[in-house]
Each structure stands twice: as structure tokens, then as C-alpha cells.
Short mmCIF file of C-alpha atoms and ligand atoms in Angstrom, two decimals:
data_model
loop_
_atom_site.label_atom_id
_atom_site.label_comp_id
_atom_site.label_asym_id
_atom_site.label_seq_id
_atom_site.Cartn_x
_atom_site.Cartn_y
_atom_site.Cartn_z
CA MET A 202 80.03 159.44 115.46
CA ASN A 203 82.25 162.81 116.23
CA ASP A 204 84.18 164.78 113.65
CA GLN A 205 87.06 162.26 113.41
CA GLN A 206 85.35 159.82 112.95
CA LEU A 207 83.16 161.60 110.14
CA LEU A 208 86.88 161.80 109.02
CA ARG A 209 87.44 158.42 109.66
CA TYR A 210 84.74 156.35 108.00
CA SER A 211 83.98 159.69 105.51
CA ARG A 212 85.07 157.10 102.14
CA HIS A 213 82.17 154.82 103.90
CA ILE A 214 79.74 157.46 105.07
CA LEU A 215 79.88 158.06 101.32
CA LEU A 216 78.31 155.85 100.34
CA ASP A 217 74.76 155.37 99.18
CA GLU A 218 74.76 151.56 100.78
CA ILE A 219 76.72 152.32 104.40
CA GLY A 220 76.31 156.21 104.97
CA ILE A 221 76.01 157.16 108.32
CA GLU A 222 73.13 154.44 109.78
CA ALA A 223 75.62 152.02 108.91
CA GLN A 224 79.23 153.23 109.71
CA GLU A 225 77.22 153.48 113.51
CA ARG A 226 76.29 149.93 113.02
CA LEU A 227 79.74 148.86 112.66
CA LEU A 228 80.69 150.96 115.92
CA ALA A 229 78.58 149.24 117.94
CA ALA A 230 79.63 146.22 116.35
CA THR A 231 80.91 143.25 118.07
CA ALA A 232 83.69 140.96 115.70
CA LEU A 233 85.26 137.91 117.20
CA VAL A 234 88.84 136.82 114.99
CA VAL A 235 89.35 133.73 115.81
CA GLY A 236 93.19 132.71 114.64
CA ALA A 237 95.80 135.70 114.24
CA GLY A 238 97.62 134.36 110.55
CA GLY A 239 97.65 134.61 107.48
CA LEU A 240 93.62 134.82 107.18
CA GLY A 241 93.37 136.57 110.59
CA SER A 242 95.87 139.22 109.95
CA PRO A 243 93.82 140.70 106.77
CA ALA A 244 90.63 139.95 108.29
CA ALA A 245 91.65 142.49 111.40
CA LEU A 246 92.75 144.87 110.22
CA TYR A 247 89.85 145.72 107.33
CA LEU A 248 87.65 145.49 110.48
CA ALA A 249 88.95 147.54 112.32
CA SER A 250 90.86 150.11 109.27
CA ALA A 251 86.19 150.09 108.75
CA GLY A 252 85.61 151.07 112.60
CA ILE A 253 84.25 147.73 113.79
CA GLY A 254 84.12 149.20 117.51
CA ARG A 255 84.83 146.19 119.31
CA ILE A 256 87.59 142.81 118.18
CA LEU A 257 87.92 140.18 120.27
CA LEU A 258 91.35 138.23 118.97
CA ALA A 259 91.92 135.31 119.46
CA ASP A 260 94.68 133.58 119.18
CA GLY A 261 96.80 130.54 121.33
CA ASP A 262 100.12 130.35 119.30
CA THR A 263 103.46 133.20 119.93
CA VAL A 264 104.99 135.14 117.04
CA ASP A 265 107.38 132.50 114.19
CA LEU A 266 109.47 133.58 111.64
CA THR A 267 108.16 131.42 109.34
CA ASN A 268 104.65 133.76 110.11
CA LEU A 269 106.13 136.99 108.75
CA GLN A 270 105.59 135.91 104.99
CA ARG A 271 101.62 136.77 105.11
CA GLN A 272 100.96 137.27 108.43
CA VAL A 273 100.78 140.68 108.31
CA LEU A 274 99.22 142.07 111.44
CA HIS A 275 102.45 141.18 112.91
CA ARG A 276 106.29 142.51 113.02
CA ASP A 277 109.74 141.06 112.67
CA ASP A 278 109.66 142.56 117.02
CA GLY A 279 107.07 141.11 117.78
CA ILE A 280 108.58 137.55 116.92
CA GLY A 281 108.53 135.83 120.29
CA GLN A 282 105.60 137.41 121.21
CA PRO A 283 102.32 136.32 121.48
CA LYS A 284 99.36 136.65 118.48
CA ALA A 285 96.86 138.49 120.70
CA GLU A 286 99.28 140.54 121.48
CA SER A 287 101.10 141.65 118.68
CA GLY A 288 98.33 141.99 116.69
CA ARG A 289 96.49 143.86 119.09
CA ARG A 290 99.51 146.60 119.18
CA SER A 291 98.93 146.87 115.60
CA LEU A 292 95.17 147.49 115.64
CA LEU A 293 95.45 150.59 118.14
CA ALA A 294 98.22 152.30 115.98
CA LEU A 295 95.83 151.55 113.05
CA ASN A 296 92.83 152.91 114.99
CA PRO A 297 92.73 153.53 118.70
CA GLY A 298 89.03 154.72 119.02
CA LEU A 299 88.81 151.17 118.66
CA GLU A 300 88.45 148.57 121.68
CA VAL A 301 90.45 145.02 121.29
CA VAL A 302 90.52 142.13 123.45
CA PRO A 303 92.92 139.90 123.47
CA LEU A 304 92.32 136.18 123.97
CA ALA A 305 95.67 134.74 123.78
CA GLN A 306 94.56 131.57 124.15
CA ARG A 307 93.29 128.33 121.33
CA LEU A 308 89.73 129.87 122.36
CA ASP A 309 86.95 126.26 123.31
CA GLY A 310 83.94 124.36 125.16
CA ALA A 311 82.88 127.79 127.64
CA ALA A 312 85.83 130.32 126.28
CA LEU A 313 84.25 129.36 123.01
CA ARG A 314 80.45 129.73 123.71
CA ASP A 315 81.18 133.11 125.57
CA ALA A 316 83.21 134.69 122.86
CA VAL A 317 81.07 133.99 120.19
CA ALA A 318 77.83 134.71 121.80
CA SER A 319 78.65 138.82 122.68
CA SER A 320 79.68 138.73 119.42
CA SER A 321 77.76 140.37 116.20
CA VAL A 322 79.49 138.31 113.61
CA VAL A 323 82.47 135.34 113.62
CA LEU A 324 84.77 135.50 111.63
CA ASP A 325 86.83 131.50 111.86
CA CYS A 326 90.33 132.38 110.78
CA SER A 327 91.45 128.68 112.16
CA ASP A 328 93.63 126.29 110.51
CA ASN A 329 92.51 123.37 112.27
CA PHE A 330 88.87 121.16 111.59
CA ALA A 331 88.33 121.16 115.16
CA THR A 332 88.39 124.32 115.47
CA ARG A 333 86.29 125.11 112.75
CA HIS A 334 84.17 122.50 113.96
CA ALA A 335 83.32 124.09 117.94
CA ILE A 336 83.16 127.67 115.68
CA ASN A 337 80.68 126.61 114.33
CA ARG A 338 78.46 124.43 117.10
CA ALA A 339 79.58 127.45 119.01
CA CYS A 340 77.78 130.07 116.40
CA VAL A 341 74.81 127.52 115.40
CA GLU A 342 73.73 127.39 118.88
CA ALA A 343 74.07 131.44 119.62
CA GLY A 344 72.18 131.90 116.46
CA VAL A 345 75.25 133.96 115.23
CA PRO A 346 76.80 134.76 111.52
CA LEU A 347 80.30 132.95 110.39
CA VAL A 348 82.54 133.82 108.42
CA SER A 349 84.28 130.64 106.90
CA GLY A 350 88.23 131.73 105.34
CA ALA A 351 90.47 129.09 104.31
CA ALA A 352 93.87 129.11 101.87
CA ILE A 353 96.29 126.12 101.60
CA ARG A 354 99.80 126.42 98.68
CA PHE A 355 97.24 128.65 95.60
CA ASP A 356 93.49 127.16 97.11
CA GLY A 357 91.59 129.32 98.55
CA GLN A 358 87.73 128.87 100.16
CA LEU A 359 85.05 131.24 101.68
CA ALA A 360 82.07 130.49 102.39
CA VAL A 361 79.64 132.02 105.57
CA PHE A 362 76.69 130.39 107.21
CA ASP A 363 73.95 132.24 109.01
CA PRO A 364 71.96 130.38 111.19
CA ARG A 365 69.02 133.08 111.78
CA GLN A 366 68.39 132.57 108.40
CA PRO A 367 66.20 128.79 108.00
CA ASP A 368 67.43 128.52 104.85
CA SER A 369 71.39 128.40 105.39
CA PRO A 370 73.93 126.16 105.51
CA CYS A 371 75.72 125.32 108.55
CA TYR A 372 79.53 125.05 107.88
CA HIS A 373 79.29 120.39 109.23
CA CYS A 374 76.38 120.76 106.12
CA LEU A 375 78.98 120.88 103.88
CA PHE A 376 82.26 119.14 105.74
CA PRO A 377 80.61 117.09 108.10
CA GLU A 378 82.14 115.93 110.78
CA GLY A 379 84.63 113.03 110.11
CA GLN A 380 85.41 112.93 106.58
CA ASP A 381 87.71 115.06 106.77
CA LEU A 382 90.57 112.85 108.36
CA ASP A 383 92.77 113.72 106.00
CA GLU A 384 93.71 116.89 107.63
CA VAL A 385 96.79 119.30 106.14
CA ARG A 386 97.54 122.20 108.53
CA CYS A 387 98.14 125.84 106.90
CA ALA A 388 100.46 125.74 109.78
CA VAL A 389 102.43 123.41 107.81
CA MET A 390 101.86 123.40 104.62
CA GLY A 391 102.85 126.03 102.36
CA VAL A 392 101.04 128.51 101.02
CA PHE A 393 101.14 131.55 98.97
CA ALA A 394 101.07 134.97 100.81
CA PRO A 395 98.76 137.01 99.13
CA LEU A 396 96.53 134.15 98.97
CA THR A 397 95.75 134.49 102.13
CA GLY A 398 95.31 138.52 102.27
CA ILE A 399 92.57 137.84 99.27
CA ILE A 400 90.83 135.49 101.01
CA GLY A 401 90.94 137.23 104.73
CA THR A 402 89.97 140.66 102.83
CA MET A 403 86.77 138.54 101.86
CA GLN A 404 86.16 137.66 105.19
CA ALA A 405 86.89 141.50 107.02
CA ALA A 406 83.85 142.62 104.21
CA GLU A 407 81.39 139.48 104.26
CA ALA A 408 81.58 140.35 108.73
CA LEU A 409 81.36 143.73 107.19
CA LYS A 410 77.87 144.39 105.76
CA ILE A 411 76.56 141.68 107.89
CA ALA A 412 77.51 143.85 111.02
CA GLY A 413 76.97 146.99 109.12
CA GLY A 414 73.22 145.07 107.72
CA PHE A 415 73.87 146.40 103.79
CA GLY A 416 74.96 144.46 100.57
CA THR A 417 73.71 140.88 100.29
CA PRO A 418 76.41 138.85 102.34
CA PHE A 419 77.48 135.32 100.52
CA THR A 420 75.66 133.60 102.66
CA GLY A 421 75.10 129.90 101.98
CA ARG A 422 77.58 130.00 99.08
CA LEU A 423 80.87 128.58 98.60
CA LEU A 424 83.17 130.59 96.54
CA LEU A 425 86.46 128.48 95.49
CA LEU A 426 89.76 130.86 94.71
CA ASP A 427 92.97 129.44 92.61
CA ALA A 428 95.00 131.32 92.80
CA ARG A 429 97.78 129.88 90.03
CA THR A 430 95.14 130.80 87.44
CA MET A 431 93.36 133.83 89.27
CA ASP A 432 89.97 131.41 88.06
CA VAL A 433 87.39 131.82 90.37
CA ASN A 434 84.09 129.20 90.44
CA THR A 435 80.83 129.72 93.75
CA ILE A 436 78.43 127.26 94.53
CA ARG A 437 75.54 127.50 96.10
CA VAL A 438 75.70 124.46 99.56
CA PRO A 439 71.95 123.54 101.03
CA ARG A 440 71.67 122.74 104.29
CA ASP A 441 71.40 119.36 105.43
CA PRO A 442 67.98 118.89 107.02
CA GLY A 443 69.51 115.61 108.42
CA CYS A 444 72.82 118.06 109.80
CA PRO A 445 73.06 116.71 113.35
CA VAL A 446 74.95 120.35 114.03
CA CYS A 447 71.37 122.27 113.21
CA GLY A 448 69.37 120.23 111.21
CA GLY A 449 67.57 119.54 114.48
CA ARG A 450 67.48 123.98 115.23
CA HIS A 451 65.42 124.99 111.77
CA PRO A 452 63.79 121.40 111.38
CA PRO A 453 61.64 121.42 107.07
CA ALA A 454 59.04 121.57 106.15
CA ALA A 455 56.87 118.46 106.25
CA SER A 456 57.04 117.10 102.33
CA VAL A 457 53.44 116.52 100.80
ZN1 LIG B 730 74.27 121.75 109.52
#
């Protein structure tokens, strides 16, 4: 790190849990943020301010007036522009020393697998189950940790899945595909603006802990937040040994 970086990240370096070594791991890390909307905005801003060296920002949409109530990565003068490009500009304005790769597409197939495989950690900030399941499959396949967030109306969720750990569930263990038919999309539903900020910022915190190798990631647990009352519940999520996505990857020990 040069002198400017030592100053920029000094309040991290002062923390016993982080210090210079973990900050250097953050600078060497790549994070994939899928979705530059309500969750991806605060998540990407904190990843950038905190010094994740390379950020892949994927979103196939353009900035719309209805986004600006909560999608703090974008500005009024960005309306009509691709969110990936608008987001890249904001992140580099905050921290010009980073590499930000805009992926102005709805990531799927080989492009999704390549982006996941080149990342240290993936943040699922998307708003639909098809994308969530595709990201989960790619993360399990590549062995890359996944930080999942969701926010709708006043209800928020956070979960972390780490396929490098034999007892970690995956997203499919928690939300089996096909049981999510009555999908409600944030894109067309109401959502309380700061709720997306709270959950997206929690996603950034978890991604930084994973990429920096400090603290205890929230792996294998689900956090449920009701922003009407600010009540928080956390529950443990077991791995499903019969899960078609991760079940065959780490066969459970034979029962005796
Ligand atoms: Zn699974």
C-alpha cells in the first residue's frame, strides 16, 4: 500500500481484526455484485469505499426515475443510462484507485459462470428467483462464497452460503427451486427505501469479512428483519443432504 492508501484505509488498519494484512487481502480481492439496484447500490458503495480492489458490477437495466427513491448508486442525471455504467461512475468517483468492470447485461450461462469463477465472493442483489438459483448453482460449482440479500415491502433477509465448507447449506437448500412460484418482484412492488440500504450494507459487511478473512461470517444462517418494528430474527439453516445442487458435492458421512 502507498501512503494515500494507508491514509484512506487507516480506520480499517487501526482495527485489530483487520490491520494492514486484511486490508491488503481486500485490495487483492474481486467481488461480483449481481444487480445494481436497491441492494447492490449500498453494497457496491461500501465495497468500493472499503477497498475491494476489483468490483464486477452486473445489471442489464437502465436507470429509471422510480429507482432513485432507494438506488443510491444512481443520480438524477443518470436516468436512461445503463445501471452498470452509472454505477461504475459513482464507484470510481468515490474511490478512483479501484478497478470496476461494468457488465451491462443480465448475467447467465457462461458469462455468469466466468464472472463467478473469477471472484473471491459473490453478492446476490438480484430481484428474481431464476437469477438467484443460477447464481447459487454457479457459486456451488466454482466453490465461491455467496452473500444473499432480499428486501420487499418492509421485510428484509440476509443469508451467507460457503460451498468451501462441508456443512454449509446452499441457497437451494433454503429455498428449493419450484417452490417459489408466487414470486413477488421488488421491481414492481413497494419497498421501504432504507430497508434496501440496511440489507445491502449487511451484504457488504459479510463480503468484506469473507474477502478479508476476519470476523465470523454469517454462514449457514438466515436473518429476518421486519423494518416496521426493527425486530430481527436469526435462524440456523441446515444443509439438505438431498439437495440437487450441493447435495452430491459433499456427501454426508454414512450414518451408523
Ligand atoms: Zn444445497
